[in-house]
């Protein structure tokens, strides 16, 4: 990678000095000067000019990689079956699926009627196909497009859908008559994810967001009426809580879920009586999380009351009250979710760092756990809208097995492969190996690492390696297959996932030991994983690139400060690298809800000091850093664009010998480019940069 010369090291020189006004803040007796606070003004033309100059600098610095980027993009494209079809899913009298077409960026949502006696999905190319939504038509003329809600009514006559054309995740909700194709005039702006239909499809429940992008109100809308007639049926005043709404698989209840990071409260409305008052299933208690699934005469309750890794109970659906234990807490087994069918209950769980499924017949306490052949894998339920069925659909993948969709007979346990993700060009999983390593953290904790490499990749420290990590919100990065990753593996690059604390891979305690005043475990775990991979000759420090995004971007910034010599390069995507500033400002989107994850530095001086001690932006030092590629979206509402912009500016000022690149998508949000070809191009950009860092460009 070429290092920039002195004339390019300060892109701030493109901005008038009058605009570069630092700010000062004092909390708990500590005064801090922020030299780059002016970058937070998104409406200032000087800010936009600065970001555009950074983009131009990044393009100039990586211009020598243009050919490699095109090559990698071509490889991703050539391996992908561009015209394809998802496995159709039955709901009522229709099969639903999504089609993609070669040359088109977005999916096309379709359905075909179920023919008499038909029990299996139809073959491709049905003549009686009905197009419900064509994302390509909706996106026309827009740089960005995203669907939020896509919700067909129980009778199959209406479609509620919502769209976002900027990436800020504020959606406009509309209703389409699927019998005529007419989109009704009644539309609602500033809605969030999620919706629910009444049983007779006359009423639609939806959610709106507040100024901080928090979903907090549930509304009742009568189809065909103007939005001004809508009735707000629930409002959550506590800023720590998000609100969701959904229709149960049984079509019997609308559930309104209010949840913070550590507490829950669920209300139910009979779907056949949409004007009824919501009934609280269990009042909220601080620190008690629970979710609800309707099953016959009862509500199933998955909860953590006196059960760190959760337990399963039930209560009456007619008169919710005391909980009756169904599955007690079991050491080493984290119960993650529950799905009910008319005659079966399926529990998604986690054990020994791997996902699993447990099936229980109705009326029985006996259950069986499904078994899978590979040492590393990920499995979970996919779309299962039918309640009265003895077949469930699951998705299975591993580091070498493309995503595979199976139908599972819940009685005979027979698994039928419906589709495996096509990988064109003669992909053979036998050419690749997957491994599990264990790192030893500073406190003696064993941290799992999942690894994939092409067979024959040397184990003498000479191979380049990309180490991915996240480690927050109890979100698990489980083993998965990636077509784009093959472009690295086939060039001799090893790929590894560090299953660090703060995630949920090893249960709830794994998460608890990587949050609040234990957050630094996340960072030291990752460094331990990197050092273990070097020790075991998978790679060497000058051939190792770290990658993470969002809260995983915080991880990238923290380990850059903690162990700069451990990495040759770092890819930080939409990185949360200025967490202290953001968490100190309750007016910013999502801040108040985050206090239960990171702590409240406004009120607690210990939290303030702890966060300041690991914040990447606060701890940039005059040392030699790895090469850094930071990527962001101008319209991101989760991690605001100015966090990576400020971080890169401070890196250049404090440690000017390094190579630091900032790439901002000027028309996108947290998820980056929305079209699939644009997303492949971004992935090719990252891959080319990585290959350059490790000397393979």
PDB file of N, CA and C in Angstrom, residues 631-679:
ATOM      1  N   UNK A 631     -14.739   2.979   6.720  1.00  0.00           N
ATOM      2  CA  UNK A 631     -15.834   3.137   5.762  1.00  0.00           C
ATOM      3  C   UNK A 631     -17.094   3.535   6.511  1.00  0.00           C
ATOM      4  N   UNK A 632     -17.874   4.465   5.933  1.00  0.00           N
ATOM      5  CA  UNK A 632     -19.077   4.938   6.625  1.00  0.00           C
ATOM      6  C   UNK A 632     -20.143   5.326   5.608  1.00  0.00           C
ATOM      7  N   UNK A 633     -21.325   5.669   6.120  1.00  0.00           N
ATOM      8  CA  UNK A 633     -22.440   6.128   5.300  1.00  0.00           C
ATOM      9  C   UNK A 633     -22.941   7.463   5.817  1.00  0.00           C
ATOM     10  N   UNK A 634     -23.099   8.421   4.929  1.00  0.00           N
ATOM     11  CA  UNK A 634     -23.499   9.769   5.336  1.00  0.00           C
ATOM     12  C   UNK A 634     -24.833   9.775   6.068  1.00  0.00           C
ATOM     13  N   UNK A 635     -25.752   8.885   5.699  1.00  0.00           N
ATOM     14  CA  UNK A 635     -27.095   8.881   6.283  1.00  0.00           C
ATOM     15  C   UNK A 635     -27.269   7.843   7.385  1.00  0.00           C
ATOM     16  N   UNK A 636     -26.177   7.323   7.873  1.00  0.00           N
ATOM     17  CA  UNK A 636     -26.223   6.332   8.951  1.00  0.00           C
ATOM     18  C   UNK A 636     -26.798   6.964  10.208  1.00  0.00           C
ATOM     19  N   UNK A 637     -27.827   6.326  10.785  1.00  0.00           N
ATOM     20  CA  UNK A 637     -28.416   6.819  12.030  1.00  0.00           C
ATOM     21  C   UNK A 637     -27.999   5.980  13.234  1.00  0.00           C
ATOM     22  N   UNK A 638     -27.248   4.929  13.027  1.00  0.00           N
ATOM     23  CA  UNK A 638     -26.801   4.072  14.127  1.00  0.00           C
ATOM     24  C   UNK A 638     -25.405   4.484  14.589  1.00  0.00           C
ATOM     25  N   UNK A 639     -24.485   4.593  13.621  1.00  0.00           N
ATOM     26  CA  UNK A 639     -23.162   5.148  13.903  1.00  0.00           C
ATOM     27  C   UNK A 639     -22.996   6.340  12.969  1.00  0.00           C
ATOM     28  N   UNK A 640     -23.036   7.532  13.518  1.00  0.00           N
ATOM     29  CA  UNK A 640     -23.051   8.722  12.673  1.00  0.00           C
ATOM     30  C   UNK A 640     -21.733   8.850  11.912  1.00  0.00           C
ATOM     31  N   UNK A 641     -21.834   9.326  10.695  1.00  0.00           N
ATOM     32  CA  UNK A 641     -20.696   9.377   9.764  1.00  0.00           C
ATOM     33  C   UNK A 641     -19.474  10.068  10.351  1.00  0.00           C
ATOM     34  N   UNK A 642     -19.702  11.038  11.264  1.00  0.00           N
ATOM     35  CA  UNK A 642     -18.574  11.842  11.729  1.00  0.00           C
ATOM     36  C   UNK A 642     -17.660  11.089  12.700  1.00  0.00           C
ATOM     37  N   UNK A 643     -18.118   9.949  13.236  1.00  0.00           N
ATOM     38  CA  UNK A 643     -17.229   9.199  14.128  1.00  0.00           C
ATOM     39  C   UNK A 643     -15.980   8.711  13.377  1.00  0.00           C
ATOM     40  N   UNK A 644     -16.120   7.959  12.279  1.00  0.00           N
ATOM     41  CA  UNK A 644     -14.898   7.580  11.559  1.00  0.00           C
ATOM     42  C   UNK A 644     -14.180   8.773  10.940  1.00  0.00           C
ATOM     43  N   UNK A 645     -14.919   9.805  10.534  1.00  0.00           N
ATOM     44  CA  UNK A 645     -14.264  10.983   9.941  1.00  0.00           C
ATOM     45  C   UNK A 645     -13.356  11.666  10.961  1.00  0.00           C
ATOM     46  N   UNK A 646     -13.846  11.834  12.186  1.00  0.00           N
ATOM     47  CA  UNK A 646     -13.041  12.453  13.239  1.00  0.00           C
ATOM     48  C   UNK A 646     -11.853  11.567  13.614  1.00  0.00           C
ATOM     49  N   UNK A 647     -12.103  10.279  13.678  1.00  0.00           N
ATOM     50  CA  UNK A 647     -11.048   9.325  14.053  1.00  0.00           C
ATOM     51  C   UNK A 647      -9.887   9.374  13.069  1.00  0.00           C
ATOM     52  N   UNK A 648     -10.205   9.329  11.780  1.00  0.00           N
ATOM     53  CA  UNK A 648      -9.156   9.369  10.763  1.00  0.00           C
ATOM     54  C   UNK A 648      -8.405  10.701  10.823  1.00  0.00           C
ATOM     55  N   UNK A 649      -9.132  11.792  11.036  1.00  0.00           N
ATOM     56  CA  UNK A 649      -8.464  13.101  11.140  1.00  0.00           C
ATOM     57  C   UNK A 649      -7.494  13.135  12.312  1.00  0.00           C
ATOM     58  N   UNK A 650      -7.899  12.579  13.448  1.00  0.00           N
ATOM     59  CA  UNK A 650      -7.011  12.570  14.615  1.00  0.00           C
ATOM     60  C   UNK A 650      -5.831  11.633  14.391  1.00  0.00           C
ATOM     61  N   UNK A 651      -6.045  10.498  13.769  1.00  0.00           N
ATOM     62  CA  UNK A 651      -4.942   9.599  13.458  1.00  0.00           C
ATOM     63  C   UNK A 651      -3.891  10.319  12.612  1.00  0.00           C
ATOM     64  N   UNK A 652      -4.344  11.051  11.609  1.00  0.00           N
ATOM     65  CA  UNK A 652      -3.397  11.752  10.738  1.00  0.00           C
ATOM     66  C   UNK A 652      -2.603  12.807  11.509  1.00  0.00           C
ATOM     67  N   UNK A 653      -3.278  13.466  12.459  1.00  0.00           N
ATOM     68  CA  UNK A 653      -2.615  14.545  13.191  1.00  0.00           C
ATOM     69  C   UNK A 653      -1.643  14.018  14.237  1.00  0.00           C
ATOM     70  N   UNK A 654      -2.034  12.950  14.934  1.00  0.00           N
ATOM     71  CA  UNK A 654      -1.245  12.463  16.066  1.00  0.00           C
ATOM     72  C   UNK A 654      -0.198  11.440  15.632  1.00  0.00           C
ATOM     73  N   UNK A 655      -0.542  10.616  14.635  1.00  0.00           N
ATOM     74  CA  UNK A 655       0.376   9.564  14.178  1.00  0.00           C
ATOM     75  C   UNK A 655       0.529   9.668  12.666  1.00  0.00           C
ATOM     76  N   UNK A 656       1.200  10.705  12.188  1.00  0.00           N
ATOM     77  CA  UNK A 656       1.187  11.033  10.753  1.00  0.00           C
ATOM     78  C   UNK A 656       1.938  10.065   9.859  1.00  0.00           C
ATOM     79  N   UNK A 657       2.679   9.123  10.425  1.00  0.00           N
ATOM     80  CA  UNK A 657       3.446   8.207   9.583  1.00  0.00           C
ATOM     81  C   UNK A 657       2.587   7.096   8.985  1.00  0.00           C
ATOM     82  N   UNK A 658       1.363   6.959   9.461  1.00  0.00           N
ATOM     83  CA  UNK A 658       0.523   5.853   9.007  1.00  0.00           C
ATOM     84  C   UNK A 658      -0.245   6.171   7.744  1.00  0.00           C
ATOM     85  N   UNK A 659      -0.859   5.126   7.184  1.00  0.00           N
ATOM     86  CA  UNK A 659      -1.739   5.264   6.025  1.00  0.00           C
ATOM     87  C   UNK A 659      -3.170   5.046   6.485  1.00  0.00           C
ATOM     88  N   UNK A 660      -3.986   6.086   6.398  1.00  0.00           N
ATOM     89  CA  UNK A 660      -5.361   6.042   6.895  1.00  0.00           C
ATOM     90  C   UNK A 660      -6.287   6.515   5.779  1.00  0.00           C
ATOM     91  N   UNK A 661      -7.242   5.682   5.422  1.00  0.00           N
ATOM     92  CA  UNK A 661      -8.176   6.014   4.354  1.00  0.00           C
ATOM     93  C   UNK A 661      -9.593   6.057   4.893  1.00  0.00           C
ATOM     94  N   UNK A 662     -10.359   7.037   4.426  1.00  0.00           N
ATOM     95  CA  UNK A 662     -11.768   7.181   4.789  1.00  0.00           C
ATOM     96  C   UNK A 662     -12.592   7.146   3.513  1.00  0.00           C
ATOM     97  N   UNK A 663     -13.586   6.259   3.479  1.00  0.00           N
ATOM     98  CA  UNK A 663     -14.475   6.135   2.320  1.00  0.00           C
ATOM     99  C   UNK A 663     -15.911   6.261   2.819  1.00  0.00           C
ATOM    100  N   UNK A 664     -16.588   7.321   2.423  1.00  0.00           N
ATOM    101  CA  UNK A 664     -17.955   7.588   2.875  1.00  0.00           C
ATOM    102  C   UNK A 664     -18.929   7.424   1.725  1.00  0.00           C
ATOM    103  N   UNK A 665     -19.915   6.554   1.904  1.00  0.00           N
ATOM    104  CA  UNK A 665     -21.002   6.446   0.935  1.00  0.00           C
ATOM    105  C   UNK A 665     -21.926   7.644   1.139  1.00  0.00           C
ATOM    106  N   UNK A 666     -22.005   8.521   0.157  1.00  0.00           N
ATOM    107  CA  UNK A 666     -22.732   9.783   0.327  1.00  0.00           C
ATOM    108  C   UNK A 666     -24.242   9.625   0.182  1.00  0.00           C
ATOM    109  N   UNK A 667     -24.701   8.444  -0.246  1.00  0.00           N
ATOM    110  CA  UNK A 667     -26.137   8.245  -0.400  1.00  0.00           C
ATOM    111  C   UNK A 667     -26.623   6.975   0.262  1.00  0.00           C
ATOM    112  N   UNK A 668     -25.974   6.563   1.352  1.00  0.00           N
ATOM    113  CA  UNK A 668     -26.343   5.309   2.009  1.00  0.00           C
ATOM    114  C   UNK A 668     -26.272   5.473   3.519  1.00  0.00           C
ATOM    115  N   UNK A 669     -26.679   4.406   4.232  1.00  0.00           N
ATOM    116  CA  UNK A 669     -26.692   4.435   5.687  1.00  0.00           C
ATOM    117  C   UNK A 669     -25.825   3.348   6.278  1.00  0.00           C
ATOM    118  N   UNK A 670     -26.316   2.745   7.360  1.00  0.00           N
ATOM    119  CA  UNK A 670     -25.511   1.823   8.155  1.00  0.00           C
ATOM    120  C   UNK A 670     -25.117   0.569   7.381  1.00  0.00           C
ATOM    121  N   UNK A 671     -25.992   0.112   6.509  1.00  0.00           N
ATOM    122  CA  UNK A 671     -25.726  -1.129   5.797  1.00  0.00           C
ATOM    123  C   UNK A 671     -24.929  -0.974   4.525  1.00  0.00           C
ATOM    124  N   UNK A 672     -24.513   0.237   4.199  1.00  0.00           N
ATOM    125  CA  UNK A 672     -23.737   0.449   2.983  1.00  0.00           C
ATOM    126  C   UNK A 672     -24.616   0.465   1.754  1.00  0.00           C
ATOM    127  N   UNK A 673     -24.037   0.276   0.569  1.00  0.00           N
ATOM    128  CA  UNK A 673     -24.817   0.308  -0.669  1.00  0.00           C
ATOM    129  C   UNK A 673     -25.936  -0.723  -0.641  1.00  0.00           C
ATOM    130  N   UNK A 674     -27.089  -0.381  -1.214  1.00  0.00           N
ATOM    131  CA  UNK A 674     -28.255  -1.249  -1.096  1.00  0.00           C
ATOM    132  C   UNK A 674     -28.388  -2.244  -2.238  1.00  0.00           C
ATOM    133  N   UNK A 675     -27.950  -1.900  -3.433  1.00  0.00           N
ATOM    134  CA  UNK A 675     -28.047  -2.824  -4.552  1.00  0.00           C
ATOM    135  C   UNK A 675     -27.000  -3.912  -4.471  1.00  0.00           C
ATOM    136  N   UNK A 676     -27.324  -5.104  -4.968  1.00  0.00           N
ATOM    137  CA  UNK A 676     -26.395  -6.231  -4.798  1.00  0.00           C
ATOM    138  C   UNK A 676     -25.104  -6.024  -5.588  1.00  0.00           C
ATOM    139  N   UNK A 677     -25.179  -5.467  -6.783  1.00  0.00           N
ATOM    140  CA  UNK A 677     -23.961  -5.236  -7.550  1.00  0.00           C
ATOM    141  C   UNK A 677     -23.092  -4.175  -6.884  1.00  0.00           C
ATOM    142  N   UNK A 678     -23.731  -3.143  -6.327  1.00  0.00           N
ATOM    143  CA  UNK A 678     -22.976  -2.122  -5.603  1.00  0.00           C
ATOM    144  C   UNK A 678     -22.327  -2.709  -4.361  1.00  0.00           C
ATOM    145  N   UNK A 679     -23.053  -3.606  -3.686  1.00  0.00           N
ATOM    146  CA  UNK A 679     -22.481  -4.256  -2.501  1.00  0.00           C
ATOM    147  C   UNK A 679     -21.296  -5.139  -2.892  1.00  0.00           C
TER     148      UNK A 679
END
